Amino acid sequence: MGAFDDLGTFGLYSFEFEQLPAARIRESVQELEEQGWRSFWFPEVGGREAFSLASLILSSTERIRAVNAIAQIWARDARSARGGSALLADAYPGRHVLGLGYGGQRRPGVKPLAAMREYLDALDDPDAPGAETPIRRVLAAYGPKMLELSRDRAAGAHTYHVTVAHTVQARETLGPDAFLGVEHPVLFESDATKARAIAREHLHPYLNTPFNIEKFRRLGYTEDEITHGADRLVDDLVFWGDLDTIVKKLRDHVDAGADHVTVQVIGTAPGESMSHWRHLGEALL
């Protein structure tokens, strides 16, 4: 893991900060830091701009790492991304990780791999603002070609909604030295019927988008399993049950080759995950 040792083995991932007011975000992330969490991962999907949210998290804390997971490549041009991440690296040395992914206002006919290569070329322009500042970056990746690009043009990869089997494959593609950060959803519900119903609702968008469907096909799930959210697929993608069961399954990703596992608690309303984060911290940190 090398330069990413400071993230620890486990971190937190959440959409909650896309909706909470700034004061609640400050209070939450400060409490997480007190609990001992060393990294907080967050997306860019609900209207909150990636770098301003990272800045709020970093300015509210002293040690916790803020990880964009992901900053959408078409939400801003590469020159702006370079300038923003360079400023965060300068203001908060070693505490920001730029996770880049395919997203934002898409251009018709442009494939994700080609788009990411083009973006990275612009990001690495020696005349870009902040070009002299080292940027810690990872790429969102599922398939082998994007994983190879993550290995060759970044510090490694960030995977999202994957199985332990995918983690094994990703490590094989990345090799022993590149960073592999794996997100996984968890649900504190021990009733199988209730847990799978909540998990299916959470997974619905991912079971109906082309790139995710292709990812699940490569992992050996049938069309019927993907279409209907079969128990086997749901159970592999969302770890549910009591704390001990969930923790054991999360550690399977580490055994499979993940350097870092970032845990997303689902099944709670915005602002109500703290008790679960606290219990996870007691078990994992």
mmCIF file of C-alpha atoms in Angstrom:
data_model
loop_
_atom_site.group_PDB
_atom_site.id
_atom_site.type_symbol
_atom_site.label_atom_id
_atom_site.label_comp_id
_atom_site.label_asym_id
_atom_site.label_seq_id
_atom_site.Cartn_x
_atom_site.Cartn_y
_atom_site.Cartn_z
ATOM 1 C CA MET A 1 0.000 0.000 0.000
ATOM 2 C CA GLY A 2 2.994 2.284 0.506
ATOM 3 C CA ALA A 3 1.989 5.942 0.252
ATOM 4 C CA PHE A 4 -1.576 5.057 1.257
ATOM 5 C CA ASP A 5 -0.735 3.458 4.608
ATOM 6 C CA ASP A 6 -2.143 6.538 6.320
ATOM 7 C CA LEU A 7 -5.675 5.603 5.240
ATOM 8 C CA GLY A 8 -5.662 2.554 7.477
ATOM 9 C CA THR A 9 -7.192 -0.778 6.536
ATOM 10 C CA PHE A 10 -10.798 0.386 6.919
ATOM 11 C CA GLY A 11 -12.533 3.676 6.175
ATOM 12 C CA LEU A 12 -16.050 5.012 5.725
ATOM 13 C CA TYR A 13 -17.986 5.809 2.567
ATOM 14 C CA SER A 14 -21.219 7.794 2.606
ATOM 15 C CA PHE A 15 -23.669 9.794 0.507
ATOM 16 C CA GLU A 16 -24.900 11.555 3.664
ATOM 17 C CA PHE A 17 -22.726 14.619 3.278
ATOM 18 C CA GLU A 18 -24.403 15.300 -0.064
ATOM 19 C CA GLN A 19 -27.518 16.310 1.894
ATOM 20 C CA LEU A 20 -26.526 17.470 5.377
ATOM 21 C CA PRO A 21 -25.938 21.168 6.189
ATOM 22 C CA ALA A 22 -22.374 22.303 6.774
ATOM 23 C CA ALA A 23 -22.710 22.418 10.571
ATOM 24 C CA ARG A 24 -23.857 18.789 10.711
ATOM 25 C CA ILE A 25 -21.029 17.744 8.404
ATOM 26 C CA ARG A 26 -18.501 19.447 10.685
ATOM 27 C CA GLU A 27 -19.919 17.806 13.791
ATOM 28 C CA SER A 28 -20.083 14.376 12.140
ATOM 29 C CA VAL A 29 -16.599 14.316 10.703
ATOM 30 C CA GLN A 30 -15.098 15.637 13.945
ATOM 31 C CA GLU A 31 -16.801 12.841 15.854
ATOM 32 C CA LEU A 32 -15.542 10.291 13.336
ATOM 33 C CA GLU A 33 -12.011 11.589 13.812
ATOM 34 C CA GLU A 34 -12.391 11.246 17.579
ATOM 35 C CA GLN A 35 -13.559 7.653 17.079
ATOM 36 C CA GLY A 36 -10.311 6.926 15.225
ATOM 37 C CA TRP A 37 -11.462 6.796 11.618
ATOM 38 C CA ARG A 38 -8.623 7.814 9.342
ATOM 39 C CA SER A 39 -10.415 8.240 6.018
ATOM 40 C CA PHE A 40 -13.799 9.388 4.751
ATOM 41 C CA TRP A 41 -14.836 8.671 1.153
ATOM 42 C CA PHE A 42 -17.681 10.506 -0.566
ATOM 43 C CA PRO A 43 -19.224 10.744 -4.051
ATOM 44 C CA GLU A 44 -20.191 13.650 -6.269
ATOM 45 C CA VAL A 45 -23.763 12.954 -7.348
ATOM 46 C CA GLY A 46 -26.230 15.096 -5.404
ATOM 47 C CA GLY A 47 -25.107 18.597 -6.327
ATOM 48 C CA ARG A 48 -22.304 19.071 -3.800
ATOM 49 C CA GLU A 49 -19.118 20.040 -5.645
ATOM 50 C CA ALA A 50 -16.301 17.558 -5.009
ATOM 51 C CA PHE A 51 -13.471 19.896 -4.023
ATOM 52 C CA SER A 52 -15.524 22.269 -1.875
ATOM 53 C CA LEU A 53 -16.888 19.331 0.127
ATOM 54 C CA ALA A 54 -13.376 17.915 0.511
ATOM 55 C CA SER A 55 -12.231 21.330 1.742
ATOM 56 C CA LEU A 56 -15.020 21.483 4.330
ATOM 57 C CA ILE A 57 -14.120 18.033 5.664
ATOM 58 C CA LEU A 58 -10.412 18.818 5.799
ATOM 59 C CA SER A 59 -10.840 22.249 7.385
ATOM 60 C CA SER A 60 -13.096 20.767 10.078
ATOM 61 C CA THR A 61 -10.565 18.145 11.174
ATOM 62 C CA GLU A 62 -6.887 17.710 11.908
ATOM 63 C CA ARG A 63 -6.011 14.188 10.787
ATOM 64 C CA ILE A 64 -8.767 12.517 8.792
ATOM 65 C CA ARG A 65 -8.181 11.953 5.062
ATOM 66 C CA ALA A 66 -10.831 13.141 2.587
ATOM 67 C CA VAL A 67 -11.150 10.971 -0.505
ATOM 68 C CA ASN A 68 -13.160 11.948 -3.566
ATOM 69 C CA ALA A 69 -14.881 8.758 -4.645
ATOM 70 C CA ILE A 70 -15.389 9.948 -7.173
ATOM 71 C CA ALA A 71 -14.894 13.417 -8.619
ATOM 72 C CA GLN A 72 -16.674 13.245 -11.976
ATOM 73 C CA ILE A 73 -14.348 13.937 -14.886
ATOM 74 C CA TRP A 74 -16.919 15.875 -16.891
ATOM 75 C CA ALA A 75 -18.094 17.982 -13.977
ATOM 76 C CA ARG A 76 -14.989 20.136 -14.536
ATOM 77 C CA ASP A 77 -12.146 20.243 -17.020
ATOM 78 C CA ALA A 78 -8.805 18.696 -16.146
ATOM 79 C CA ARG A 79 -7.133 22.082 -15.680
ATOM 80 C CA SER A 80 -9.642 23.002 -12.957
ATOM 81 C CA ALA A 81 -9.307 19.578 -11.331
ATOM 82 C CA ARG A 82 -5.541 19.914 -11.267
ATOM 83 C CA GLY A 83 -5.707 23.382 -9.744
ATOM 84 C CA GLY A 84 -8.255 22.371 -7.117
ATOM 85 C CA SER A 85 -6.456 19.219 -6.030
ATOM 86 C CA ALA A 86 -3.089 21.010 -5.986
ATOM 87 C CA LEU A 87 -4.507 23.665 -3.662
ATOM 88 C CA LEU A 88 -5.891 21.001 -1.293
ATOM 89 C CA ALA A 89 -2.549 19.174 -1.354
ATOM 90 C CA ASP A 90 -0.783 22.412 -0.452
ATOM 91 C CA ALA A 91 -3.281 23.440 2.248
ATOM 92 C CA TYR A 92 -3.637 19.979 3.826
ATOM 93 C CA PRO A 93 -0.465 18.020 3.040
ATOM 94 C CA GLY A 94 -1.072 14.306 2.616
ATOM 95 C CA ARG A 95 -4.741 14.488 3.603
ATOM 96 C CA HIS A 96 -6.546 14.616 0.248
ATOM 97 C CA VAL A 97 -6.876 11.813 -2.287
ATOM 98 C CA LEU A 98 -8.296 12.632 -5.699
ATOM 99 C CA GLY A 99 -10.464 9.778 -6.910
ATOM 100 C CA LEU A 100 -11.467 10.273 -10.535
ATOM 101 C CA GLY A 101 -14.287 8.526 -12.340
ATOM 102 C CA TYR A 102 -16.355 8.553 -15.492
ATOM 103 C CA GLY A 103 -19.248 10.898 -14.823
ATOM 104 C CA GLY A 104 -20.770 14.327 -15.238
ATOM 105 C CA GLN A 105 -22.224 15.756 -18.459
ATOM 106 C CA ARG A 106 -21.274 13.010 -20.885
ATOM 107 C CA ARG A 107 -20.270 13.427 -24.501
ATOM 108 C CA PRO A 108 -22.120 11.111 -26.918
ATOM 109 C CA GLY A 109 -20.005 8.410 -28.480
ATOM 110 C CA VAL A 110 -17.013 8.793 -26.140
ATOM 111 C CA LYS A 111 -16.025 5.578 -24.394
ATOM 112 C CA PRO A 112 -15.056 5.670 -20.679
ATOM 113 C CA LEU A 113 -11.509 4.397 -21.224
ATOM 114 C CA ALA A 114 -10.764 6.890 -23.988
ATOM 115 C CA ALA A 115 -12.325 9.703 -21.973
ATOM 116 C CA MET A 116 -10.225 8.884 -18.915
ATOM 117 C CA ARG A 117 -6.999 8.667 -20.925
ATOM 118 C CA GLU A 118 -7.707 12.039 -22.515
ATOM 119 C CA TYR A 119 -8.494 13.560 -19.116
ATOM 120 C CA LEU A 120 -5.316 12.194 -17.540
ATOM 121 C CA ASP A 121 -3.246 13.548 -20.432
ATOM 122 C CA ALA A 122 -4.671 17.007 -19.794
ATOM 123 C CA LEU A 123 -4.273 16.605 -16.039
ATOM 124 C CA ASP A 124 -0.595 15.806 -16.497
ATOM 125 C CA ASP A 125 0.089 18.794 -18.744
ATOM 126 C CA PRO A 126 3.327 20.283 -17.353
ATOM 127 C CA ASP A 127 1.977 23.787 -17.988
ATOM 128 C CA ALA A 128 -1.243 23.234 -16.000
ATOM 129 C CA PRO A 129 -1.790 25.152 -12.732
ATOM 130 C CA GLY A 130 -0.194 23.341 -9.819
ATOM 131 C CA ALA A 131 1.718 20.982 -12.113
ATOM 132 C CA GLU A 132 4.659 21.058 -9.736
ATOM 133 C CA THR A 133 2.548 19.765 -6.814
ATOM 134 C CA PRO A 134 2.330 15.956 -6.430
ATOM 135 C CA ILE A 135 -1.294 14.779 -6.464
ATOM 136 C CA ARG A 136 -2.410 11.550 -4.792
ATOM 137 C CA ARG A 137 -4.895 10.044 -7.212
ATOM 138 C CA VAL A 138 -6.750 6.825 -7.880
ATOM 139 C CA LEU A 139 -9.217 5.876 -10.612
ATOM 140 C CA ALA A 140 -12.627 4.284 -10.337
ATOM 141 C CA ALA A 141 -12.238 0.975 -12.147
ATOM 142 C CA TYR A 142 -14.112 -2.290 -12.714
ATOM 143 C CA GLY A 143 -12.932 -3.899 -15.945
ATOM 144 C CA PRO A 144 -9.408 -5.075 -16.708
ATOM 145 C CA LYS A 145 -8.512 -2.221 -19.080
ATOM 146 C CA MET A 146 -9.506 0.518 -16.627
ATOM 147 C CA LEU A 147 -7.720 -1.349 -13.845
ATOM 148 C CA GLU A 148 -4.595 -1.439 -16.019
ATOM 149 C CA LEU A 149 -4.927 2.305 -16.610
ATOM 150 C CA SER A 150 -5.269 2.793 -12.838
ATOM 151 C CA ARG A 151 -2.065 0.858 -12.340
ATOM 152 C CA ASP A 152 -0.160 2.708 -15.075
ATOM 153 C CA ARG A 153 -1.454 6.285 -14.749
ATOM 154 C CA ALA A 154 -2.456 6.576 -11.078
ATOM 155 C CA ALA A 155 -1.533 5.156 -7.689
ATOM 156 C CA GLY A 156 -4.147 2.457 -8.120
ATOM 157 C CA ALA A 157 -7.876 1.797 -8.223
ATOM 158 C CA HIS A 158 -11.070 2.397 -6.296
ATOM 159 C CA THR A 159 -13.793 -0.208 -6.864
ATOM 160 C CA TYR A 160 -17.464 0.227 -5.987
ATOM 161 C CA HIS A 161 -20.200 -2.359 -5.379
ATOM 162 C CA VAL A 162 -18.038 -5.367 -6.141
ATOM 163 C CA THR A 163 -17.690 -8.872 -4.756
ATOM 164 C CA VAL A 164 -14.780 -10.521 -2.994
ATOM 165 C CA ALA A 165 -14.187 -12.479 -6.205
ATOM 166 C CA HIS A 166 -13.792 -9.178 -8.057
ATOM 167 C CA THR A 167 -11.226 -8.058 -5.489
ATOM 168 C CA VAL A 168 -9.170 -11.168 -6.233
ATOM 169 C CA GLN A 169 -9.315 -10.403 -9.960
ATOM 170 C CA ALA A 170 -8.541 -6.726 -9.465
ATOM 171 C CA ARG A 171 -5.447 -7.517 -7.417
ATOM 172 C CA GLU A 172 -4.228 -9.887 -10.113
ATOM 173 C CA THR A 173 -4.608 -7.151 -12.735
ATOM 174 C CA LEU A 174 -3.086 -4.385 -10.623
ATOM 175 C CA GLY A 175 -0.141 -6.454 -9.482
ATOM 176 C CA PRO A 176 1.347 -6.370 -5.990
ATOM 177 C CA ASP A 177 2.303 -2.709 -5.747
ATOM 178 C CA ALA A 178 -0.665 -0.604 -6.899
ATOM 179 C CA PHE A 179 -3.216 0.546 -4.330
ATOM 180 C CA LEU A 180 -6.603 -1.195 -4.253
ATOM 181 C CA GLY A 181 -9.401 0.494 -2.306
ATOM 182 C CA VAL A 182 -12.698 -1.401 -2.196
ATOM 183 C CA GLU A 183 -16.079 0.066 -1.224
ATOM 184 C CA HIS A 184 -18.718 -2.306 0.180
ATOM 185 C CA PRO A 185 -22.263 -1.637 1.451
ATOM 186 C CA VAL A 186 -23.387 -3.083 4.776
ATOM 187 C CA LEU A 187 -26.817 -3.359 6.363
ATOM 188 C CA PHE A 188 -27.492 -3.949 10.045
ATOM 189 C CA GLU A 189 -30.510 -6.208 9.614
ATOM 190 C CA SER A 190 -30.574 -9.925 10.504
ATOM 191 C CA ASP A 191 -33.966 -10.825 9.049
ATOM 192 C CA ALA A 192 -33.160 -12.207 5.591
ATOM 193 C CA THR A 193 -36.400 -11.119 3.948
ATOM 194 C CA LYS A 194 -36.163 -7.564 5.260
ATOM 195 C CA ALA A 195 -32.433 -7.309 4.555
ATOM 196 C CA ARG A 196 -32.732 -8.470 0.953
ATOM 197 C CA ALA A 197 -35.676 -6.154 0.292
ATOM 198 C CA ILE A 198 -33.688 -3.127 1.506
ATOM 199 C CA ALA A 199 -30.588 -4.294 -0.341
ATOM 200 C CA ARG A 200 -32.506 -4.753 -3.605
ATOM 201 C CA GLU A 201 -33.909 -1.247 -3.351
ATOM 202 C CA HIS A 202 -30.406 0.111 -2.824
ATOM 203 C CA LEU A 203 -28.965 -1.964 -5.686
ATOM 204 C CA HIS A 204 -31.737 -1.237 -8.189
ATOM 205 C CA PRO A 205 -29.912 1.571 -10.059
ATOM 206 C CA TYR A 206 -26.737 -0.504 -10.311
ATOM 207 C CA LEU A 207 -28.578 -3.554 -11.631
ATOM 208 C CA ASN A 208 -29.990 -1.415 -14.447
ATOM 209 C CA THR A 209 -26.987 0.486 -15.798
ATOM 210 C CA PRO A 210 -24.874 -0.922 -18.659
ATOM 211 C CA PHE A 211 -21.412 -0.714 -17.100
ATOM 212 C CA ASN A 212 -22.531 -2.328 -13.859
ATOM 213 C CA ILE A 213 -24.451 -5.035 -15.705
ATOM 214 C CA GLU A 214 -21.336 -5.865 -17.701
ATOM 215 C CA LYS A 215 -19.325 -6.012 -14.481
ATOM 216 C CA PHE A 216 -21.749 -8.528 -12.982
ATOM 217 C CA ARG A 217 -21.738 -10.609 -16.168
ATOM 218 C CA ARG A 218 -17.956 -10.844 -16.050
ATOM 219 C CA LEU A 219 -18.252 -12.083 -12.464
ATOM 220 C CA GLY A 220 -20.410 -14.992 -13.608
ATOM 221 C CA TYR A 221 -23.923 -13.890 -12.671
ATOM 222 C CA THR A 222 -26.662 -14.865 -15.110
ATOM 223 C CA GLU A 223 -28.983 -12.448 -16.886
ATOM 224 C CA ASP A 224 -31.833 -13.708 -14.730
ATOM 225 C CA GLU A 225 -29.870 -13.130 -11.508
ATOM 226 C CA ILE A 226 -29.037 -9.573 -12.566
ATOM 227 C CA THR A 227 -32.540 -8.762 -13.823
ATOM 228 C CA HIS A 228 -34.318 -10.010 -10.717
ATOM 229 C CA GLY A 229 -31.668 -9.264 -8.083
ATOM 230 C CA ALA A 230 -31.225 -12.889 -7.086
ATOM 231 C CA ASP A 231 -30.395 -13.732 -3.475
ATOM 232 C CA ARG A 232 -26.891 -14.871 -4.409
ATOM 233 C CA LEU A 233 -26.064 -11.581 -6.111
ATOM 234 C CA VAL A 234 -27.671 -9.449 -3.400
ATOM 235 C CA ASP A 235 -25.875 -11.306 -0.620
ATOM 236 C CA ASP A 236 -22.524 -10.912 -2.383
ATOM 237 C CA LEU A 237 -22.987 -7.180 -2.973
ATOM 238 C CA VAL A 238 -24.480 -6.166 0.393
ATOM 239 C CA PHE A 239 -23.170 -7.668 3.620
ATOM 240 C CA TRP A 240 -26.092 -7.843 6.062
ATOM 241 C CA GLY A 241 -26.605 -9.289 9.517
ATOM 242 C CA ASP A 242 -25.138 -8.584 12.932
ATOM 243 C CA LEU A 243 -21.866 -6.775 13.557
ATOM 244 C CA ASP A 244 -19.714 -9.909 13.823
ATOM 245 C CA THR A 245 -21.075 -11.316 10.551
ATOM 246 C CA ILE A 246 -20.542 -8.062 8.707
ATOM 247 C CA VAL A 247 -17.020 -7.539 10.047
ATOM 248 C CA LYS A 248 -15.956 -11.069 9.085
ATOM 249 C CA LYS A 249 -17.186 -10.553 5.512
ATOM 250 C CA LEU A 250 -15.473 -7.169 5.224
ATOM 251 C CA ARG A 251 -12.184 -8.748 6.238
ATOM 252 C CA ASP A 252 -12.595 -11.190 3.340
ATOM 253 C CA HIS A 253 -11.815 -8.296 0.976
ATOM 254 C CA VAL A 254 -8.529 -7.696 2.789
ATOM 255 C CA ASP A 255 -7.668 -11.387 2.571
ATOM 256 C CA ALA A 256 -8.512 -11.234 -1.158
ATOM 257 C CA GLY A 257 -6.000 -8.449 -1.804
ATOM 258 C CA ALA A 258 -7.597 -5.115 -0.884
ATOM 259 C CA ASP A 259 -5.287 -2.591 0.747
ATOM 260 C CA HIS A 260 -8.206 -0.604 2.101
ATOM 261 C CA VAL A 261 -11.933 -1.308 2.514
ATOM 262 C CA THR A 262 -14.303 1.619 2.778
ATOM 263 C CA VAL A 263 -17.644 0.725 4.324
ATOM 264 C CA GLN A 264 -20.986 2.209 3.248
ATOM 265 C CA VAL A 265 -23.835 1.804 5.735
ATOM 266 C CA ILE A 266 -27.199 1.582 3.967
ATOM 267 C CA GLY A 267 -30.765 1.382 5.268
ATOM 268 C CA THR A 268 -30.562 4.576 7.333
ATOM 269 C CA ALA A 269 -31.896 8.078 6.733
ATOM 270 C CA PRO A 270 -29.397 10.912 6.115
ATOM 271 C CA GLY A 271 -27.737 11.864 9.386
ATOM 272 C CA GLU A 272 -28.634 8.636 11.197
ATOM 273 C CA SER A 273 -25.596 6.450 10.485
ATOM 274 C CA MET A 274 -23.396 7.623 13.350
ATOM 275 C CA SER A 275 -24.300 4.836 15.782
ATOM 276 C CA HIS A 276 -23.462 2.233 13.133
ATOM 277 C CA TRP A 277 -20.201 4.014 12.285
ATOM 278 C CA ARG A 278 -19.345 3.978 15.974
ATOM 279 C CA HIS A 279 -19.962 0.220 16.289
ATOM 280 C CA LEU A 280 -18.003 -0.487 13.121
ATOM 281 C CA GLY A 281 -15.140 1.602 14.454
ATOM 282 C CA GLU A 282 -15.057 -0.352 17.703
ATOM 283 C CA ALA A 283 -14.794 -3.597 15.720
ATOM 284 C CA LEU A 284 -12.520 -2.568 12.850
ATOM 285 C CA LEU A 285 -10.135 0.136 14.016
#
